[in-house]
């Protein structure tokens, strides 16, 4: 088959026609490159309509996205900025270097900031706003290992003195120190966001940018040009959390979000992609997800070489190399670069024949070129319609002499004397040799030109960053009278604590004072938790509103999405939901708006799946309520092993600021929620709450008088024995009902009287007991204090059987204050698919098992005949030879 282009003449004609098209396109681009992009997009669309295949390249040539002719001049005084940057580099290095000379093994990192310095300084001098009028400014998620550089800048600004830097990683000395990484808990006036746990910073940054739009669309904050900047290591992108949510940024058109990926080509122990190019990989990933991608690969000193090369051979040679090659080129000298990079083609050797070896090795990567960085940042800030990622190529350990670009760079804590001398020489640090060897800090006089320049730049951008200030608050928590509907009980109607909570939540969202501040968050399980009515009431947040008519539009409780919707329905992502919880739970300080988040999720998929993010939330001094729905290992019937939770309270106990409760009744839940709002938002305490909710329906009793303190402290007597109690029964969550049934069986069938106690929080009881024990230990001459647990029990000294829907370790945590008295029943082992009756019998937490444990314990203590106890176990249907459920 032939075509009309098969003849040479026809092919020549078409070639000329193509040249005319390209020339016309070049004219459009010369006028405005964005118009060129629009034209190209229109042509691709037309081609698709005409059935012409149009492969879309996700990887562009290995050179800068912004060509030299499109750059704007650098607006700052580069001479001054270079001086300031050099001093920051020095003091950051000296801080780590000097500390490790004095305190071997104390650690710290030099090389990350060495690669990142110019990227940060361009931002500090020209882009990072501390405020916009009376509104908060930009949010910057700093690369965690670069913390010494941020401290060093604060030192030059006069925010830290010498002693503070000398106490880097010395936080327990007489004078204040500096934390190893960004930690708001440890430095609450300085750091905003904990970032050093890899992947947490980028993920939180994405959802922070989204939450900013949420607040704007709901009219809770004023729209501003505020940006969220996230500085990310290229090795950090291997962490699933880093890239796992980037589609959200494009989907919701978050043009307030900017990622800067510090592509120094090294992770902690070696190349990120030794056999590939990480910049190509990340470009394809981000571009494919719909992000605006800007590459800053080569510095300005490469521009002249590109201009000389009219054949494209230089670019071809770059694309032949992998990151392992580029790392080697920077670790070696100019002669090696000439031979192994340029020397592969005679034409390239000719290209650099007038360059000395010294000049060749000083050819910069783009991440160390302020003009290239400035143009990338400017274009990112001005970009509309979606997020931007800047892929900046740098050298890890830049300026560290023989250590730079080597695999061991990340672990470098101090330099040799020759290395220090070379550092001083390269960056022109005005220190005598002896002071340099000692790692002495250097700060010019406040009235020196470079210091005045630095202060002026920050003044024009609104002040210092990072900086954390908690505003004064006049927040008033609703009183308990607001919750009287739920403390009055269900009047015999069977309901679950989950439905009770949803009812409370709906009521709170109607509150004229705090209703708009409530942030319901749910990961695609809204109907599971009975949120249909709440969805209809306040709507699901959708930045573009609802463009379709839902299939249930004609129903009373239809699915409703709104631009100003209040519910954050996140889809199937516990990590993303936790990131939203973090943004909302820290809004009181970041946006000066005390948002109150309630994050509802399957309790099984909470702490174990996003435990690292919960820890970062606590570090951030976050506030809010984690609501563990479908809680317990036997209450969540049918689903089986992967869904049934028997251990979340053990995990929550590891977080110092997490206050955990396991309420059995709605009135308990109401008391805890009211007190939580009061403590966190009215009193300003830096705590957050974990509260379980169950999906089992039963009648909710009215709240007895005088139990509020016991609910909050962790235990209160729910139902006293009819006579003198021989044993105490502890119950919590839905297992409290089994405990009450056990009390009745013991009394009516075996003549044993028992008190039933509702244990709302084993964790709070243990924390109180430990605090009392510590006080007693440190005050041997004072009268001993008594833990609340023992105070609540009064004079009762008998045995105790504690049953819950959680592992035995939970009540066991109280055993040291109840020596030889406590028998723990729990749900150790893998879950099963079955109904509650069979699950509770299997895990030995049903009423019959509680009765059996009580009689067995009394028999061991000689208070019940052993033979009668043995007979009772058979009567109760307990298989004494059954396999231990903990190992089944």
Coordinates of C-alpha atoms in Angstrom, one line a residue, residues 235-642:
X235 CA 14.9 9.2 48.9
X236 CA 11.8 10.1 51.0
X237 CA 9.7 9.5 48.0
X238 CA 10.2 5.8 48.4
X239 CA 8.0 6.0 51.5
X240 CA 4.5 5.2 50.5
X241 CA 3.0 8.1 52.4
X242 CA 5.0 10.6 50.4
X243 CA 3.4 9.9 47.0
X244 CA 0.3 8.0 48.0
X245 CA -2.0 11.0 48.1
X246 CA -0.6 13.2 45.3
X247 CA -3.7 12.6 43.2
X248 CA -5.7 14.5 45.7
X249 CA -3.7 17.7 45.0
X250 CA -4.6 17.6 41.3
X251 CA -8.1 16.4 41.8
X252 CA -9.0 19.3 44.1
X253 CA -6.8 21.8 42.1
X254 CA -4.7 22.8 45.1
X255 CA -2.6 25.6 43.5
X256 CA -1.8 26.6 47.1
X257 CA 0.5 23.5 47.4
X258 CA 4.2 23.4 46.3
X259 CA 6.5 20.4 46.7
X260 CA 10.2 21.1 46.5
X261 CA 12.0 17.7 46.1
X262 CA 15.7 18.0 47.0
X263 CA 17.1 15.6 44.5
X264 CA 20.6 15.1 45.8
X265 CA 20.4 11.5 44.4
X266 CA 21.2 9.9 47.8
X267 CA 19.2 8.2 50.4
X268 CA 20.7 7.4 53.8
X269 CA 23.1 4.7 52.7
X270 CA 23.5 5.0 48.9
X271 CA 22.0 6.2 45.6
X272 CA 18.3 6.6 45.5
X273 CA 18.3 5.2 41.9
X274 CA 21.8 4.2 41.1
X275 CA 20.8 2.5 37.8
X276 CA 18.1 5.0 36.8
X277 CA 17.4 8.7 37.2
X278 CA 15.1 9.6 40.1
X279 CA 14.2 13.0 38.5
X280 CA 12.8 11.2 35.4
X281 CA 10.9 8.8 37.7
X282 CA 9.4 11.6 39.8
X283 CA 8.5 13.7 36.8
X284 CA 6.6 10.9 35.3
X285 CA 4.8 10.1 38.6
X286 CA 3.8 13.7 39.4
X287 CA 3.0 14.7 35.8
X288 CA 0.9 11.5 35.4
X289 CA -1.0 12.6 38.6
X290 CA -1.7 16.0 37.1
X291 CA 0.8 18.1 38.8
X292 CA 2.7 21.0 37.3
X293 CA 6.3 19.8 37.1
X294 CA 9.3 22.2 37.1
X295 CA 12.8 20.7 36.8
X296 CA 15.8 22.6 38.0
X297 CA 18.6 20.4 37.0
X298 CA 21.5 22.5 35.7
X299 CA 23.0 25.8 37.0
X300 CA 23.6 28.8 34.9
X301 CA 27.2 27.9 34.1
X302 CA 25.8 25.0 32.0
X303 CA 23.9 27.4 29.8
X304 CA 26.9 28.5 27.9
X305 CA 27.7 24.8 27.1
X306 CA 24.1 24.2 25.9
X307 CA 24.4 27.3 23.7
X308 CA 27.6 26.1 22.2
X309 CA 26.2 22.6 21.5
X310 CA 24.2 22.9 18.2
X311 CA 23.9 19.1 17.8
X312 CA 22.1 18.2 21.0
X313 CA 25.0 15.9 21.9
X314 CA 25.5 17.3 25.4
X315 CA 21.9 16.6 26.3
X316 CA 22.2 13.1 24.7
X317 CA 25.2 12.4 26.9
X318 CA 23.4 13.5 30.0
X319 CA 20.5 11.2 29.2
X320 CA 23.0 8.3 28.7
X321 CA 24.1 8.7 32.4
X322 CA 22.3 7.3 35.4
X323 CA 22.3 8.7 38.9
X324 CA 25.1 6.5 40.0
X325 CA 27.2 8.2 37.3
X326 CA 26.2 11.7 38.4
X327 CA 27.1 10.8 42.0
X328 CA 30.5 9.6 40.9
X329 CA 31.2 12.7 38.8
X330 CA 30.6 14.9 41.8
X331 CA 32.6 12.8 44.2
X332 CA 35.6 12.9 41.8
X333 CA 37.7 15.8 40.4
X334 CA 37.5 17.8 37.2
X335 CA 39.9 15.6 35.4
X336 CA 37.7 12.6 36.0
X337 CA 34.7 14.5 34.8
X338 CA 36.5 15.6 31.6
X339 CA 37.6 12.0 30.9
X340 CA 34.5 10.0 31.9
X341 CA 31.7 12.4 31.0
X342 CA 32.9 14.7 28.2
X343 CA 35.5 12.2 27.0
X344 CA 33.0 9.7 25.6
X345 CA 32.6 11.9 22.5
X346 CA 35.4 13.9 20.9
X347 CA 32.9 16.7 20.1
X348 CA 32.2 17.1 23.8
X349 CA 35.8 17.3 24.6
X350 CA 36.1 20.1 22.0
X351 CA 33.2 21.8 23.7
X352 CA 35.1 22.2 27.0
X353 CA 38.6 22.5 25.7
X354 CA 39.0 26.0 27.1
X355 CA 37.7 24.9 30.6
X356 CA 40.2 24.1 33.3
X357 CA 39.6 21.0 35.4
X358 CA 38.8 23.3 38.3
X359 CA 36.2 25.1 36.3
X360 CA 34.6 21.8 35.2
X361 CA 34.2 20.4 38.7
X362 CA 32.6 23.7 39.7
X363 CA 29.8 23.4 37.1
X364 CA 26.8 23.8 39.3
X365 CA 23.6 21.8 39.6
X366 CA 20.4 23.8 39.4
X367 CA 19.5 23.4 43.1
X368 CA 22.6 25.5 44.0
X369 CA 21.8 28.3 41.5
X370 CA 19.7 31.0 43.1
X371 CA 18.5 32.5 39.8
X372 CA 17.2 29.1 38.6
X373 CA 15.5 28.5 41.9
X374 CA 13.9 31.9 42.0
X375 CA 12.4 31.5 38.6
X376 CA 11.1 28.0 39.5
X377 CA 9.5 29.3 42.7
X378 CA 8.1 32.3 40.9
X379 CA 6.4 30.2 38.3
X380 CA 5.2 27.8 41.0
X381 CA 3.6 30.6 43.0
X382 CA 1.9 32.1 40.0
X383 CA 0.6 28.7 38.6
X384 CA -3.1 28.3 38.8
X385 CA -5.4 25.3 38.7
X386 CA -3.3 22.7 40.5
X387 CA -0.2 21.9 42.7
X388 CA 3.4 22.3 41.6
X389 CA 6.4 20.1 42.2
X390 CA 9.9 21.4 41.8
X391 CA 12.5 18.8 41.1
X392 CA 15.8 20.4 42.1
X393 CA 19.0 18.6 41.5
X394 CA 21.6 19.1 44.2
X395 CA 24.7 17.6 45.7
X396 CA 24.4 15.9 49.1
X397 CA 27.1 17.3 51.4
X398 CA 27.7 20.2 49.0
X399 CA 30.8 22.0 50.2
X400 CA 32.0 19.3 52.5
X401 CA 35.1 18.6 50.4
X402 CA 36.0 15.0 49.9
X403 CA 32.8 13.9 51.7
X404 CA 30.4 15.4 49.2
X405 CA 28.3 13.1 47.0
X406 CA 29.7 10.0 48.7
X407 CA 27.5 7.2 50.2
X408 CA 28.7 7.9 53.7
X409 CA 27.8 11.6 53.5
X410 CA 24.5 11.2 55.5
X411 CA 26.4 9.8 58.5
X412 CA 29.0 12.5 58.6
X413 CA 28.9 14.3 62.0
X414 CA 32.2 16.1 61.9
X415 CA 34.9 17.1 59.5
X416 CA 38.7 16.7 59.7
X417 CA 40.8 19.8 60.3
X418 CA 41.6 19.9 56.6
X419 CA 37.9 19.6 55.8
X420 CA 37.1 22.5 58.1
X421 CA 39.8 24.6 56.5
X422 CA 38.5 23.8 53.1
X423 CA 35.0 24.7 54.1
X424 CA 36.1 28.0 55.5
X425 CA 38.0 28.8 52.3
X426 CA 35.3 27.7 49.9
X427 CA 32.6 29.8 51.7
X428 CA 34.9 32.7 52.7
X429 CA 34.1 32.4 56.4
X430 CA 35.8 35.3 58.3
X431 CA 37.2 33.1 61.1
X432 CA 40.8 32.6 62.3
X433 CA 42.2 29.1 61.8
X434 CA 42.1 28.2 65.5
X435 CA 38.5 29.3 65.9
X436 CA 37.5 27.4 62.8
X437 CA 39.1 24.2 64.0
X438 CA 37.2 24.5 67.3
X439 CA 33.9 25.0 65.3
X440 CA 33.3 28.4 66.8
X441 CA 30.0 30.1 65.8
X442 CA 30.2 33.3 63.9
X443 CA 27.6 36.1 63.8
X444 CA 28.5 39.5 62.4
X445 CA 27.4 42.7 64.2
X446 CA 23.7 43.5 64.0
X447 CA 24.4 46.6 62.0
X448 CA 26.6 44.9 59.5
X449 CA 25.3 45.1 55.9
X450 CA 24.6 41.4 55.5
X451 CA 22.7 41.2 58.8
X452 CA 20.7 44.3 58.0
X453 CA 19.9 42.9 54.6
X454 CA 18.7 39.6 56.1
X455 CA 16.5 41.3 58.6
X456 CA 15.1 43.6 56.0
X457 CA 14.1 40.7 53.8
X458 CA 12.2 39.0 56.6
X459 CA 10.6 42.2 57.7
X460 CA 9.2 42.7 54.2
X461 CA 7.9 39.2 54.3
X462 CA 6.1 39.7 57.6
X463 CA 8.6 38.4 60.2
X464 CA 10.4 35.2 61.2
X465 CA 9.7 31.7 60.1
X466 CA 9.3 29.1 61.6
X467 CA 7.4 30.6 64.5
X468 CA 4.6 29.1 66.5
X469 CA 2.3 31.3 68.7
X470 CA -0.9 30.1 70.3
X471 CA -3.5 32.9 70.2
X472 CA -5.7 33.9 73.2
X473 CA -9.0 32.1 73.1
X474 CA -12.4 32.9 74.5
X475 CA -13.8 29.5 73.6
X476 CA -16.5 28.3 75.9
X477 CA -17.4 24.6 76.0
X478 CA -21.1 23.7 76.1
X479 CA -22.2 22.8 79.6
X480 CA -23.6 19.3 80.6
X481 CA -27.1 20.7 80.4
X482 CA -26.6 20.6 76.6
X483 CA -26.2 16.9 76.8
X484 CA -29.2 16.1 79.0
X485 CA -31.0 14.3 76.2
X486 CA -28.2 11.6 76.3
X487 CA -27.7 11.5 80.0
X488 CA -31.4 10.7 80.4
X489 CA -31.2 7.3 78.8
X490 CA -33.0 5.8 75.9
X491 CA -36.2 5.0 77.8
X492 CA -36.0 1.3 77.0
X493 CA -35.2 1.7 73.3
X494 CA -32.3 -0.3 72.1
X495 CA -29.6 1.8 70.5
X496 CA -25.8 1.6 70.1
X497 CA -23.2 4.0 71.5
X498 CA -22.4 4.7 67.9
X499 CA -25.9 6.0 67.1
X500 CA -25.8 7.9 70.4
X501 CA -22.7 9.6 69.4
X502 CA -24.0 10.5 65.9
X503 CA -27.0 12.1 67.6
X504 CA -24.7 14.1 69.9
X505 CA -22.6 15.1 66.9
X506 CA -25.6 16.3 64.9
X507 CA -26.7 18.4 67.9
X508 CA -23.3 19.9 68.3
X509 CA -23.2 20.9 64.7
X510 CA -26.5 22.9 65.3
X511 CA -25.0 24.7 68.2
X512 CA -25.0 28.5 67.4
X513 CA -21.6 29.0 69.1
X514 CA -19.4 26.1 68.2
X515 CA -21.5 24.2 65.5
X516 CA -19.5 25.7 62.6
X517 CA -16.2 24.6 64.2
X518 CA -17.1 20.9 64.3
X519 CA -15.3 18.9 61.6
X520 CA -16.7 15.4 61.1
X521 CA -14.1 13.2 59.3
X522 CA -14.9 9.7 58.0
X523 CA -13.0 7.3 55.6
X524 CA -15.8 6.1 53.4
X525 CA -17.8 4.5 56.1
X526 CA -20.4 7.2 56.8
X527 CA -23.3 4.9 56.3
X528 CA -21.7 2.2 58.5
X529 CA -21.7 4.8 61.3
X530 CA -25.2 6.0 60.6
X531 CA -24.2 9.4 59.3
X532 CA -27.0 9.6 56.6
X533 CA -28.9 12.2 58.6
X534 CA -25.7 14.3 59.2
X535 CA -24.9 14.2 55.5
X536 CA -28.3 15.6 54.7
X537 CA -27.9 18.2 57.5
X538 CA -24.5 19.7 56.7
X539 CA -23.4 18.1 53.4
X540 CA -20.1 16.5 52.4
X541 CA -17.3 18.9 51.4
X542 CA -16.7 19.0 47.7
X543 CA -14.7 22.0 46.4
X544 CA -16.6 21.9 43.1
X545 CA -20.0 21.2 44.6
X546 CA -22.3 18.5 43.3
X547 CA -22.2 18.3 39.5
X548 CA -24.6 15.3 39.3
X549 CA -28.0 14.3 40.6
X550 CA -27.5 11.4 43.0
X551 CA -29.6 8.3 42.5
X552 CA -31.3 8.8 45.8
X553 CA -32.1 12.5 45.3
X554 CA -35.8 11.8 45.7
X555 CA -35.2 10.2 49.2
X556 CA -35.3 12.0 52.5
X557 CA -31.7 11.2 53.4
X558 CA -30.0 11.6 50.0
X559 CA -26.3 11.9 49.3
X560 CA -25.4 15.6 49.3
X561 CA -22.1 17.2 48.3
X562 CA -21.6 21.0 48.7
X563 CA -18.7 23.5 48.2
X564 CA -19.3 24.6 51.8
X565 CA -20.1 21.1 53.1
X566 CA -18.9 20.3 56.6
X567 CA -18.2 16.6 56.5
X568 CA -14.8 15.5 55.2
X569 CA -15.6 12.1 53.5
X570 CA -12.1 11.0 52.6
X571 CA -12.6 7.8 50.7
X572 CA -10.7 4.6 51.7
X573 CA -7.7 6.2 53.3
X574 CA -7.0 6.1 57.0
X575 CA -3.7 7.9 56.4
X576 CA -5.4 10.7 54.5
X577 CA -8.2 10.9 57.1
X578 CA -5.6 11.2 59.8
X579 CA -3.8 13.9 57.9
X580 CA -7.1 15.9 57.7
X581 CA -7.5 15.3 61.4
X582 CA -4.1 16.7 62.0
X583 CA -4.8 19.8 59.9
X584 CA -8.1 20.4 61.7
X585 CA -6.6 19.5 65.2
X586 CA -3.9 22.1 64.8
X587 CA -6.0 24.8 63.2
X588 CA -6.3 26.5 66.6
X589 CA -2.6 27.6 66.2
X590 CA -2.0 27.5 62.5
X591 CA -5.2 29.4 61.4
X592 CA -6.2 30.8 64.8
X593 CA -9.5 29.0 64.4
X594 CA -10.3 26.4 67.1
X595 CA -11.7 23.6 64.9
X596 CA -13.0 20.6 66.7
X597 CA -12.4 17.4 64.6
X598 CA -14.2 14.1 65.2
X599 CA -12.6 11.4 63.1
X600 CA -14.7 8.3 63.0
X601 CA -13.2 5.0 61.7
X602 CA -13.1 1.3 62.2
X603 CA -11.3 1.0 65.5
X604 CA -9.2 -1.9 64.1
X605 CA -7.8 0.4 61.3
X606 CA -6.8 3.2 63.6
X607 CA -3.6 3.2 65.6
X608 CA -2.1 0.1 64.1
X609 CA -2.4 1.5 60.5
X610 CA -1.5 5.1 61.1
X611 CA 0.3 5.0 64.5
X612 CA 3.2 7.1 63.2
X613 CA 0.9 9.8 62.2
X614 CA -0.9 9.7 65.6
X615 CA 2.5 10.2 67.2
X616 CA 3.2 13.2 64.9
X617 CA -0.2 14.6 65.8
X618 CA 0.7 14.5 69.5
X619 CA 4.1 16.1 68.7
X620 CA 2.1 18.9 66.9
X621 CA 0.0 19.4 70.1
X622 CA -3.1 18.5 68.2
X623 CA -6.6 18.5 69.7
X624 CA -9.7 16.5 68.7
X625 CA -11.5 13.2 69.1
X626 CA -10.6 9.9 67.5
X627 CA -13.8 7.9 67.5
X628 CA -13.1 4.2 67.1
X629 CA -16.2 2.8 65.6
X630 CA -17.3 -0.9 65.5
X631 CA -15.0 -1.4 68.4
X632 CA -14.1 -4.6 70.2
X633 CA -13.1 -8.0 69.1
X634 CA -16.5 -9.7 69.8
X635 CA -18.8 -6.8 69.2
X636 CA -17.9 -6.5 65.5
X637 CA -19.6 -9.7 64.6
X638 CA -19.2 -11.5 61.3
X639 CA -16.2 -9.7 59.8
X640 CA -13.5 -11.8 61.3
X641 CA -9.8 -11.6 61.9
X642 CA -8.8 -8.5 60.0

